[in-house]
């Protein structure tokens, strides 16, 4: 077990540092997909904007009516580009799931893997992680459905409140609770993913079950999760505020840099969360299958299995 | 004895309070013909959201002919299943998926029932009342009832109707009704139709229609629970506390054509005074507690708007204006004589000026509807449209052309742009002169009545000049205030002030559905000696050629401006009659750009992007900026979805 004397966050940071190249990869792939999705739009917008003097109203400031006029033009067709963006998001989703198997294995090993071994772990876990993701979406949908019902009930109950701020605050509290619940849900399924990768178990459902039981007693892990979540939110809010208040409307390059920094940091924080899960998992649950860092030739005759010492 | 003493004490105190709160009722010479005089004594039941009242209506026959039939509006009956209003509202919902009525709840029901209808000297005619549906023949619509008098009313004579009625208010719908402890009493009493152009004008209540009524005097006694804070049309002249825990407030209003009231124990009152050219005007703003911080914001925009209307169009002659912040958004943004409802939320940031836009708009209706009382059923553009135009002018003056709705660092929006945006969606469906309930859809009614009219009048400024346009609107107000003019009167007034025949413009813009769209279809240049292998770079001459195309069927003379790389400009005037025109210039400069309407005065043009063209593609800065936004959006989408991975 690694980093037993360190805090969870610190252990997670160390693991994250080992595999940071893959997070950078993820960021780059996301960026490339984003560029791909906007390339077609760039060409179409260029046909309209580069020739028209009216485009100045979008450059120096952002005139909403001008923008509406632009997207109403059939040649711009924002709807089809939205579809492309959704497709890119789906590709990124699958790519992240694909890499997740390898990255988690590397977190568990606490050392860099050889490339072939890394991708072998990626492929080995891909479908299992897909199945866990499906279960996560089902659970998240249930939670969100329940919260939506609660919010609707609160909305009806507070409809005639004269103190609208109090009603709003109540709704905010419910939204915060929803966020906390989803964060816990995410932690539960991250634990399930970690166990799946760690044990190479075929049965995803048992990993999800174990993950649930682990999540129920993972107070310290949840605190770390929450802290990183709050930091991510703060980066988003403060970064957005900085962009809104400081970055000039016409400074496209600066705007690009600011948003890319925000996006990279939020992505990194997410993977730090996952590394923290692995750190907690290693401390709490014995690793049943040690990760082989250097592949050796398989023995010709089956060797007797070593006995596990507890 | 205790109760007797209490009663006497309360009566004395009440009378004293009444004296204290009595305002000098405006007793100047009548501003209008005062065809009607309503005396209403109403008791509001806050628990049941209902009202029982007796109404005495004195009607003066100024029509010059005997009248034997009298129609009355019973607007609250619109909120009954199968009424014309409900049927149309639901139908519109089906068309665009966002209409007023998609489902129907018990609390949506509203009604007005006449229990007694007497005519002085002619007896009880309750049984003679008949529901009629002059617009669509709907037998289930009960929003208009008429009565045949046994003895016709001679010209110049008056008749007194004595009516007892019961209102059941719906939960707020179509700007009237209750929400919690809040109540907005709009269109709540039997109101006689208008004898107009030789016939009664008394339309049913439709999904897209508003109102039309005669000017007169209102004396209304309103009994409500003692804890209610009340606002109403006119001036409060007395307040008496009753022994049963209620109070009776008396209101008096002159030269108005409607009476509305509101009550809510929770209102916070903000008072201010505007010193206008007709004397001081008391501004009484009733805010919901949650929005109380915005009371001064409401008063500020009211005062600033009043000042500009006073300066540009004419005086506000009433001694008070009541501004109401309703508890339900559905009651907001509505006009009644000397009372308007605003629309705000407690978290409205200063850079989003929607509260100001709504309040300005509703105040404008004091002129375009309140005083210049056009027929809102038949010619809605004359009130909503002209009001939208003056709204643009006021907000432009106060906040700037392109910042008057949203004034953020990264996002801006101007009111004139918002109006034009509404019109563009439905540019070719309906003429402005269409009757309000006959538009193809809600969107078309809104886009044409508000947005197109504003854009038509803004574009008219490019034809007759901004200052002339302002004089025309001023003349329209001064000439027709306290009357019921028509669209023809408006067009005549504008032509008279402008001193020119504008029928060519009005035929296309107001009574027609022509769409205006000009474009620079090509803007090119090439060396004059293009056929030579080598050009004289230093002293080169260029052939510059620009083609302007009238894409739409709306013909409007326009300016076209060409800019060249030596800094020179050429401006041409094109009458627009042909489908296209070509300009050629041989000069020692290359064309940089060409633009139709370089001063951006033609707000009816549905596409501003094709109004200009660069000869060579310009900087892709705007394209890059938007693409960067899209890139960021896509990456966020990716990360959000991947959170589930």
XYZ file of N, CA and C in Angstrom, chain B residues 8-231:
672
model
N -69.006 53.769 17.519
C -69.037 55.231 17.382
C -67.625 55.770 17.213
N -66.736 55.254 18.076
C -65.348 55.707 18.000
C -64.762 55.453 16.613
N -65.036 54.270 16.152
C -64.468 53.916 14.835
C -65.051 54.786 13.727
N -66.348 55.082 13.875
C -66.958 55.919 12.847
C -66.361 57.323 12.858
N -66.142 57.839 14.084
C -65.552 59.189 14.196
C -64.136 59.187 13.654
N -63.364 58.172 14.127
C -61.967 58.084 13.675
C -61.923 57.864 12.166
N -62.831 57.004 11.734
C -62.867 56.714 10.297
C -63.176 57.945 9.488
N -64.150 58.714 9.982
C -64.510 59.928 9.252
C -63.350 60.901 9.251
N -62.653 60.972 10.416
C -61.501 61.866 10.513
C -60.406 61.444 9.534
N -60.188 60.116 9.524
C -59.169 59.589 8.584
C -59.584 59.902 7.151
N -60.881 59.786 6.950
C -61.380 60.071 5.603
C -61.084 61.501 5.205
N -61.280 62.408 6.170
C -61.012 63.818 5.867
C -59.536 64.009 5.576
N -58.714 63.350 6.439
C -57.267 63.504 6.260
C -56.798 62.969 4.917
N -57.375 61.830 4.539
C -56.870 61.209 3.321
C -57.539 61.752 2.070
N -58.571 62.601 2.285
C -59.264 63.097 1.094
C -58.342 63.980 0.275
N -58.312 63.713 -0.980
C -57.526 64.526 -1.896
C -58.502 65.449 -2.612
N -58.087 66.616 -2.960
C -58.983 67.456 -3.737
C -59.263 66.780 -5.068
N -60.502 66.391 -5.248
C -60.841 65.741 -6.511
C -60.629 66.752 -7.633
N -59.976 66.290 -8.686
C -59.714 67.189 -9.800
C -61.051 67.737 -10.304
N -61.181 69.022 -10.272
C -62.471 69.602 -10.633
C -62.327 70.596 -11.775
N -61.334 70.358 -12.601
C -61.137 71.244 -13.754
C -62.170 70.911 -14.833
N -62.141 71.697 -15.849
C -63.097 71.484 -16.936
C -62.901 70.106 -17.528
N -63.999 69.468 -17.937
C -63.857 68.115 -18.489
C -62.883 68.090 -19.667
N -62.059 67.053 -19.663
C -61.106 66.879 -20.765
C -61.705 66.017 -21.875
N -62.718 65.243 -21.483
C -63.346 64.360 -22.460
C -64.852 64.627 -22.502
N -65.535 63.906 -23.356
C -66.986 64.092 -23.456
C -67.739 63.498 -22.264
N -67.102 62.660 -21.541
C -67.701 62.021 -20.355
C -69.063 61.409 -20.713
N -69.002 60.429 -21.558
C -70.216 59.740 -21.992
C -70.819 58.927 -20.853
N -69.949 58.407 -20.008
C -70.431 57.506 -18.949
C -70.058 58.026 -17.568
N -70.854 57.639 -16.606
C -70.521 57.896 -15.199
C -70.855 56.619 -14.425
N -69.812 55.988 -13.921
C -70.006 54.746 -13.171
C -69.922 55.052 -11.686
N -70.901 54.571 -10.939
C -70.852 54.626 -9.471
C -70.980 53.169 -8.999
N -69.904 52.690 -8.417
C -69.875 51.274 -8.052
C -69.589 51.149 -6.561
N -70.345 50.294 -5.935
C -70.118 49.999 -4.513
C -69.813 48.500 -4.418
N -68.561 48.176 -4.166
C -68.134 46.780 -4.263
C -67.589 46.281 -2.934
N -67.886 45.045 -2.615
C -67.364 44.404 -1.401
C -66.542 43.194 -1.832
N -65.284 43.229 -1.459
C -64.388 42.137 -1.863
C -64.251 41.122 -0.742
N -64.456 39.857 -1.078
C -64.274 38.775 -0.120
C -62.919 38.127 -0.391
N -61.968 38.434 0.485
C -60.593 37.979 0.240
C -60.438 36.475 0.421
N -61.345 35.877 1.186
C -61.253 34.426 1.378
C -61.710 33.687 0.121
N -62.810 34.167 -0.420
C -63.400 33.498 -1.587
C -62.881 34.039 -2.915
N -62.120 35.128 -2.845
C -61.653 35.815 -4.064
C -62.858 36.194 -4.935
N -63.869 36.673 -4.269
C -65.077 37.044 -5.011
C -65.491 38.458 -4.616
N -66.431 38.986 -5.329
C -66.829 40.372 -5.113
C -68.316 40.516 -5.419
N -68.998 41.244 -4.547
C -70.402 41.568 -4.793
C -70.517 43.073 -4.902
N -71.240 43.514 -5.899
C -71.266 44.957 -6.128
C -72.582 45.413 -6.719
N -72.848 46.681 -6.485
C -73.956 47.329 -7.187
C -73.354 48.460 -8.023
N -73.845 48.573 -9.205
C -73.276 49.547 -10.148
C -74.413 50.425 -10.669
N -74.168 51.724 -10.659
C -75.116 52.645 -11.296
C -74.362 53.305 -12.451
N -74.808 53.028 -13.625
C -74.153 53.585 -14.813
C -75.091 54.602 -15.458
N -74.604 55.809 -15.548
C -75.383 56.840 -16.238
C -74.758 57.051 -17.615
N -75.548 56.826 -18.617
C -75.036 56.903 -19.993
C -75.676 58.095 -20.696
N -74.845 58.924 -21.289
C -75.353 60.088 -22.049
C -75.344 59.740 -23.532
N -76.461 59.927 -24.139
C -76.551 59.605 -25.568
C -76.080 60.798 -26.399
N -74.842 60.740 -26.821
C -74.274 61.809 -27.650
C -74.148 61.351 -29.102
N -74.882 60.307 -29.448
C -74.709 59.723 -30.780
C -75.505 60.461 -31.848
N -76.446 61.284 -31.398
C -77.260 62.003 -32.377
C -78.424 61.176 -32.906
N -78.642 60.032 -32.341
C -79.770 59.213 -32.777
C -80.300 58.407 -31.605
N -81.557 57.995 -31.657
C -82.096 57.235 -30.526
C -81.421 55.872 -30.408
N -81.243 55.445 -29.168
C -80.603 54.142 -28.924
C -81.563 53.258 -28.135
N -81.792 52.066 -28.617
C -82.680 51.171 -27.876
C -81.960 49.909 -27.408
N -80.864 49.568 -28.041
C -80.099 48.382 -27.643
C -78.791 48.828 -26.993
N -78.465 48.184 -25.887
C -77.203 48.498 -25.212
C -76.430 47.201 -24.939
N -75.219 47.101 -25.473
C -74.396 45.919 -25.171
C -73.433 46.196 -24.014
N -73.129 45.165 -23.265
C -72.216 45.285 -22.118
C -71.132 44.208 -22.189
N -69.919 44.623 -21.852
C -68.825 43.648 -21.722
C -68.924 42.956 -20.363
N -68.794 41.653 -20.375
C -68.704 40.870 -19.123
C -67.422 40.037 -19.226
N -66.310 40.732 -19.119
C -65.020 40.131 -19.479
C -64.662 38.892 -18.666
N -65.025 38.881 -17.377
C -64.588 37.744 -16.543
C -65.183 36.417 -16.996
N -66.249 36.483 -17.790
C -66.814 35.225 -18.294
C -65.936 34.574 -19.364
N -64.855 35.251 -19.711
C -63.910 34.642 -20.669
C -63.262 33.400 -20.083
N -63.233 33.336 -18.741
C -62.489 32.248 -18.101
C -63.414 31.086 -17.757
N -64.191 30.710 -18.751
C -65.097 29.575 -18.670
C -64.797 28.638 -19.845
N -64.907 27.336 -19.632
C -64.646 26.410 -20.741
C -65.527 26.738 -21.938
N -64.968 26.592 -23.089
C -65.654 26.802 -24.365
C -65.929 28.271 -24.671
N -65.446 29.185 -23.823
C -65.549 30.592 -24.196
C -64.640 30.833 -25.399
N -64.870 31.923 -26.069
C -64.032 32.239 -27.224
C -62.581 32.454 -26.807
N -62.393 33.118 -25.674
C -61.029 33.392 -25.202
C -60.266 32.089 -24.978
N -60.898 31.183 -24.230
C -60.228 29.920 -23.917
C -59.967 29.118 -25.198
N -60.971 29.078 -26.049
C -60.835 28.293 -27.281
C -59.661 28.805 -28.114
N -59.573 30.120 -28.235
C -58.484 30.693 -29.039
C -57.137 30.496 -28.360
N -57.101 30.704 -27.041
C -55.827 30.572 -26.315
C -55.304 29.145 -26.412
N -56.208 28.192 -26.299
C -55.789 26.795 -26.391
C -55.342 26.463 -27.818
N -56.076 26.997 -28.773
C -55.725 26.763 -30.176
C -54.333 27.313 -30.477
N -54.040 28.501 -29.967
C -52.713 29.089 -30.186
C -51.644 28.236 -29.528
N -51.980 27.638 -28.371
C -51.013 26.765 -27.705
C -50.644 25.607 -28.614
N -51.645 25.087 -29.284
C -51.395 23.976 -30.182
C -50.508 24.361 -31.340
N -50.635 25.620 -31.766
C -49.853 26.060 -32.925
C -48.373 26.219 -32.607
N -48.114 26.835 -31.468
C -46.704 27.136 -31.224
C -46.172 26.489 -29.952
N -47.031 25.730 -29.282
C -46.553 24.980 -28.137
C -46.238 25.791 -26.909
N -46.540 27.064 -26.905
C -46.224 27.850 -25.708
C -47.321 28.873 -25.419
N -48.512 28.515 -25.759
C -49.598 29.463 -25.598
C -50.038 29.612 -24.160
N -51.102 30.352 -23.980
C -51.539 30.701 -22.644
C -52.168 29.514 -21.931
N -52.941 28.737 -22.654
C -53.718 27.676 -22.020
C -53.319 26.319 -22.581
N -52.651 25.549 -21.780
C -52.360 24.174 -22.175
C -53.116 23.181 -21.311
N -53.368 23.578 -20.098
C -54.195 22.737 -19.253
C -55.172 23.654 -18.521
N -56.111 23.078 -17.842
C -57.221 23.851 -17.289
C -57.477 23.375 -15.885
N -57.305 24.272 -14.931
C -57.451 23.898 -13.528
C -58.692 24.597 -12.961
N -59.255 24.025 -11.904
C -60.464 24.648 -11.323
C -60.234 26.110 -10.947
N -59.010 26.415 -10.467
C -58.785 27.790 -10.032
C -58.664 28.777 -11.202
N -58.632 28.241 -12.414
C -58.589 29.124 -13.578
C -59.962 29.707 -13.909
N -61.004 29.118 -13.351
C -62.347 29.605 -13.660
C -62.546 31.020 -13.115
N -63.219 31.824 -13.904
C -63.606 33.157 -13.468
C -64.965 33.447 -14.064
N -65.706 34.319 -13.430
C -67.038 34.605 -13.976
C -67.560 35.921 -13.436
N -68.523 36.441 -14.127
C -69.274 37.595 -13.654
C -70.748 37.300 -13.937
N -71.545 37.411 -12.888
C -72.970 37.097 -13.040
C -73.793 38.309 -12.628
N -74.711 38.691 -13.483
C -75.594 39.818 -13.164
C -76.849 39.258 -12.500
N -77.070 39.699 -11.270
C -78.247 39.197 -10.562
C -79.446 40.133 -10.735
N -79.185 41.373 -11.023
C -80.298 42.307 -11.216
C -79.878 43.380 -12.212
N -80.781 43.681 -13.127
C -80.475 44.693 -14.140
C -81.710 45.571 -14.321
N -81.640 46.751 -13.748
C -82.785 47.662 -13.831
C -82.400 48.882 -14.662
N -83.399 49.459 -15.283
C -83.184 50.714 -15.999
C -84.156 51.738 -15.407
N -83.598 52.839 -14.959
C -84.432 53.839 -14.286
C -85.601 54.240 -15.170
N -86.766 54.126 -14.612
C -87.965 54.509 -15.352
C -88.485 53.447 -16.303
N -87.722 52.358 -16.436
C -88.166 51.317 -17.381
C -88.272 49.941 -16.701
N -87.940 49.885 -15.430
C -88.165 48.657 -14.674
C -87.029 47.654 -14.716
N -87.339 46.475 -14.193
C -86.352 45.392 -14.095
C -86.255 44.664 -15.441
N -85.102 44.726 -16.042
C -84.920 44.101 -17.371
C -83.973 42.902 -17.297
N -83.819 42.364 -16.095
C -82.873 41.248 -15.931
C -83.177 40.114 -16.916
N -84.438 39.809 -17.045
C -84.802 38.688 -17.920
C -84.616 39.013 -19.406
N -84.423 40.287 -19.703
C -84.263 40.687 -21.113
C -82.809 40.618 -21.580
N -81.907 40.423 -20.613
C -80.478 40.366 -20.989
C -80.198 39.118 -21.824
N -79.491 39.305 -22.893
C -79.159 38.170 -23.765
C -77.671 38.170 -24.069
N -77.075 36.980 -24.026
C -75.675 36.889 -24.441
C -75.609 36.894 -25.962
N -74.678 37.648 -26.490
C -74.499 37.694 -27.950
C -73.020 37.503 -28.273
N -72.761 37.010 -29.456
C -71.373 36.780 -29.892
C -71.179 37.397 -31.269
N -71.006 38.710 -31.295
C -70.969 39.400 -32.583
C -69.784 39.018 -33.471
N -68.707 38.490 -32.872
C -67.512 38.223 -33.678
C -67.493 36.830 -34.293
N -67.853 35.829 -33.503
C -67.709 34.463 -34.018
C -68.960 33.613 -33.854
N -70.016 34.171 -33.308
C -71.259 33.421 -33.155
C -71.169 32.268 -32.171
N -70.125 32.253 -31.349
C -69.945 31.162 -30.378
C -71.074 31.185 -29.342
N -71.956 30.179 -29.331
C -73.086 30.213 -28.391
C -72.650 30.036 -26.941
N -71.407 29.557 -26.721
C -70.928 29.321 -25.356
C -70.137 30.499 -24.798
N -70.021 31.549 -25.577
C -69.276 32.710 -25.096
C -70.243 33.672 -24.416
N -69.889 34.075 -23.205
C -70.781 34.945 -22.435
C -70.073 36.233 -22.038
N -69.226 36.723 -22.922
C -68.477 37.929 -22.580
C -69.169 39.203 -23.057
N -70.250 39.065 -23.803
C -71.037 40.243 -24.185
C -72.512 39.919 -23.964
N -73.183 40.833 -23.265
C -74.638 40.681 -23.093
C -75.287 41.988 -23.538
N -76.468 41.882 -24.112
C -77.123 43.120 -24.519
C -78.576 43.127 -24.061
N -79.093 44.335 -23.986
C -80.472 44.492 -23.531
C -81.199 45.458 -24.465
N -82.439 45.147 -24.707
C -83.284 46.007 -25.548
C -84.151 46.828 -24.597
N -84.063 48.152 -24.687
C -84.876 48.998 -23.816
C -86.298 49.090 -24.369
N -87.288 49.039 -23.490
C -88.669 49.233 -23.950
C -88.848 50.607 -24.593
N -88.188 51.587 -24.014
C -88.290 52.940 -24.575
C -86.898 53.382 -25.021
N -86.720 53.698 -26.298
C -85.393 54.115 -26.770
C -84.933 55.384 -26.051
N -83.617 55.498 -25.968
C -83.017 56.682 -25.352
C -82.834 57.747 -26.434
N -83.470 58.884 -26.215
C -83.427 59.947 -27.233
C -82.045 60.598 -27.261
N -81.656 61.168 -28.391
C -80.369 61.866 -28.470
C -80.297 62.982 -27.423
N -79.159 63.088 -26.799
C -78.960 64.135 -25.804
C -79.474 63.761 -24.425
N -80.239 62.684 -24.331
C -80.781 62.267 -23.042
C -79.815 61.304 -22.342
N -80.083 61.070 -21.068
C -79.278 60.113 -20.293
C -80.161 58.985 -19.785
N -79.535 57.893 -19.540
C -80.248 56.754 -18.964
C -79.410 56.198 -17.821
N -80.118 55.666 -16.812
C -79.408 55.144 -15.649
C -79.641 53.635 -15.551
N -78.549 52.900 -15.613
C -78.625 51.450 -15.449
C -78.231 51.119 -14.012
N -79.035 50.282 -13.363
C -78.705 49.864 -11.989
C -78.482 48.360 -12.011
N -77.251 47.994 -11.771
C -76.856 46.595 -11.966
C -76.286 46.031 -10.665
N -76.709 44.843 -10.355
C -76.072 44.127 -9.241
C -75.363 42.910 -9.822
N -74.137 42.740 -9.412
C -73.386 41.632 -10.006
C -72.460 40.967 -8.988
N -72.040 39.773 -9.370
C -71.131 38.992 -8.524
C -69.949 38.535 -9.386
N -68.754 38.809 -8.884
C -67.529 38.378 -9.587
C -66.904 37.196 -8.881
N -66.470 36.235 -9.639
C -65.572 35.219 -9.084
C -64.243 35.354 -9.831
N -63.215 35.766 -9.105
C -61.923 35.967 -9.771
C -61.203 34.637 -9.965
N -60.523 34.496 -11.072
C -59.686 33.299 -11.268
C -58.337 33.500 -10.591
N -57.582 32.422 -10.445
C -56.176 32.612 -10.095
C -55.564 33.347 -11.290
N -54.589 34.205 -11.018
C -54.170 35.171 -12.044
C -54.062 34.565 -13.443
N -54.806 35.156 -14.328
C -54.771 34.761 -15.733
C -55.104 36.006 -16.538
N -54.431 36.190 -17.619
C -54.689 37.338 -18.497
C -54.772 38.639 -17.692
N -53.811 38.816 -16.823
C -53.610 40.071 -16.076
C -54.686 40.353 -15.022
N -55.502 39.379 -14.655
C -56.490 39.633 -13.614
C -56.602 38.413 -12.704
N -57.050 38.658 -11.462
C -57.264 37.540 -10.554
C -56.384 37.610 -9.316
N -56.364 36.510 -8.563
C -55.679 36.481 -7.269
C -54.464 35.561 -7.304
N -53.590 35.790 -6.381
C -52.465 34.879 -6.145
C -52.104 35.022 -4.687
N -52.407 34.024 -3.872
C -52.211 34.173 -2.440
C -53.086 35.312 -1.940
N -52.446 36.254 -1.232
C -53.213 37.371 -0.682
C -53.348 38.521 -1.685
N -52.727 38.375 -2.824
C -52.746 39.443 -3.840
C -53.988 39.324 -4.718
N -54.543 40.462 -5.075
C -55.659 40.461 -6.027
C -55.475 41.632 -6.998
N -55.695 41.345 -8.261
C -55.697 42.399 -9.268
C -57.083 42.413 -9.901
N -57.807 43.483 -9.656
C -59.160 43.594 -10.201
C -59.149 44.378 -11.507
N -59.039 43.633 -12.587
C -59.082 44.267 -13.907
C -60.280 43.738 -14.671
N -60.936 44.594 -15.448
C -62.097 44.203 -16.272
C -63.110 43.430 -15.436
N -63.509 44.019 -14.361
C -64.261 43.298 -13.333
C -65.717 43.700 -13.225
N -66.144 44.708 -13.950
C -67.527 45.177 -13.813
C -68.187 45.237 -15.199
N -69.526 45.174 -15.245
C -70.213 45.288 -16.533
C -69.929 46.671 -17.132
N -69.389 46.643 -18.344
C -68.961 47.902 -18.975
C -69.662 48.040 -20.325
N -70.288 49.169 -20.522
C -71.067 49.359 -21.748
C -70.131 49.517 -22.953
N -70.597 49.075 -24.127
C -69.812 49.202 -25.351
C -69.706 50.651 -25.810
N -69.050 50.840 -26.933
C -68.827 52.199 -27.457
C -69.629 52.367 -28.753
N -70.429 53.415 -28.800
C -71.100 53.736 -30.068
C -70.076 54.458 -30.943
N -69.713 53.811 -32.023
C -68.546 54.276 -32.788
C -68.830 54.090 -34.266
N -68.709 55.143 -35.009
C -68.919 55.094 -36.464
C -70.299 54.514 -36.802
N -71.303 54.978 -36.060
C -72.681 54.631 -36.393
C -73.134 53.255 -35.948
N -72.384 52.618 -35.075
C -72.812 51.288 -34.603
C -72.176 51.023 -33.235
N -72.746 50.042 -32.536
C -72.122 49.651 -31.282
C -70.846 48.861 -31.560
N -69.830 49.196 -30.810
C -68.578 48.454 -30.912
C -68.374 47.762 -29.575
N -68.685 46.488 -29.541
C -68.600 45.746 -28.270
C -68.185 44.311 -28.601
N -66.913 44.129 -28.761
C -66.411 42.821 -29.176
C -66.341 41.850 -28.004
N -66.375 40.598 -28.355
C -66.143 39.558 -27.339
C -64.689 39.641 -26.870
N -64.436 38.997 -25.743
C -63.053 38.944 -25.238
C -62.331 37.816 -25.989
N -61.277 38.191 -26.695
C -60.496 37.208 -27.452
C -59.126 37.027 -26.800
N -58.449 35.956 -27.249
C -57.140 35.652 -26.653
C -56.131 36.773 -26.878
N -56.227 37.454 -27.996
C -55.239 38.493 -28.285
C -55.803 39.902 -28.227
N -57.000 40.057 -27.725
C -57.551 41.414 -27.746
C -57.421 42.082 -26.391
N -57.426 43.410 -26.468
C -57.514 44.175 -25.229
C -58.867 44.893 -25.229
N -58.874 46.191 -24.980
C -60.168 46.774 -24.590
C -60.479 48.090 -25.327
N -61.724 48.523 -25.184
C -62.178 49.756 -25.831
C -63.399 50.234 -25.059
N -63.338 51.466 -24.604
C -64.472 51.951 -23.792
C -64.543 53.470 -23.884
N -65.695 54.000 -23.447
C -65.907 55.446 -23.479
C -65.307 56.123 -22.258
N -64.948 57.393 -22.465
C -64.445 58.189 -21.345
C -65.587 58.575 -20.416
N -65.236 58.801 -19.174
C -66.257 59.238 -18.242
C -65.691 59.462 -16.857
N -66.561 59.370 -15.899
C -66.197 59.594 -14.498
C -66.492 58.311 -13.721
N -65.607 57.992 -12.799
C -65.793 56.799 -11.968
C -65.783 57.209 -10.501
N -66.821 56.785 -9.800
C -66.843 56.916 -8.343
C -67.025 55.511 -7.794
N -65.979 55.023 -7.179
C -65.988 53.615 -6.761
C -65.734 53.524 -5.262
N -66.636 52.834 -4.587
C -66.413 52.517 -3.165
C -66.019 51.043 -3.102
N -64.908 50.802 -2.463
C -64.380 49.448 -2.422
C -64.206 49.034 -0.967
N -64.916 48.002 -0.577
C -64.789 47.524 0.807
C -63.919 46.269 0.812
N -62.861 46.349 1.591
C -61.883 45.249 1.633
C -61.500 45.004 3.087
N -60.864 43.868 3.400
C -60.365 43.670 4.759
C -59.462 44.833 5.175
N -59.557 45.170 6.476
C -58.890 46.388 6.956
C -57.376 46.372 6.765
N -56.801 45.187 6.665
C -55.333 45.129 6.567
C -54.827 45.272 5.132
N -55.708 45.395 4.186
C -55.273 45.454 2.778
C -54.661 46.817 2.456
N -53.611 46.766 1.647
C -53.080 47.993 1.054
C -53.645 48.028 -0.364
N -54.297 49.114 -0.705
C -55.063 49.148 -1.953
C -54.513 50.220 -2.889
N -54.504 49.904 -4.156
C -54.186 50.885 -5.190
C -55.285 50.813 -6.233
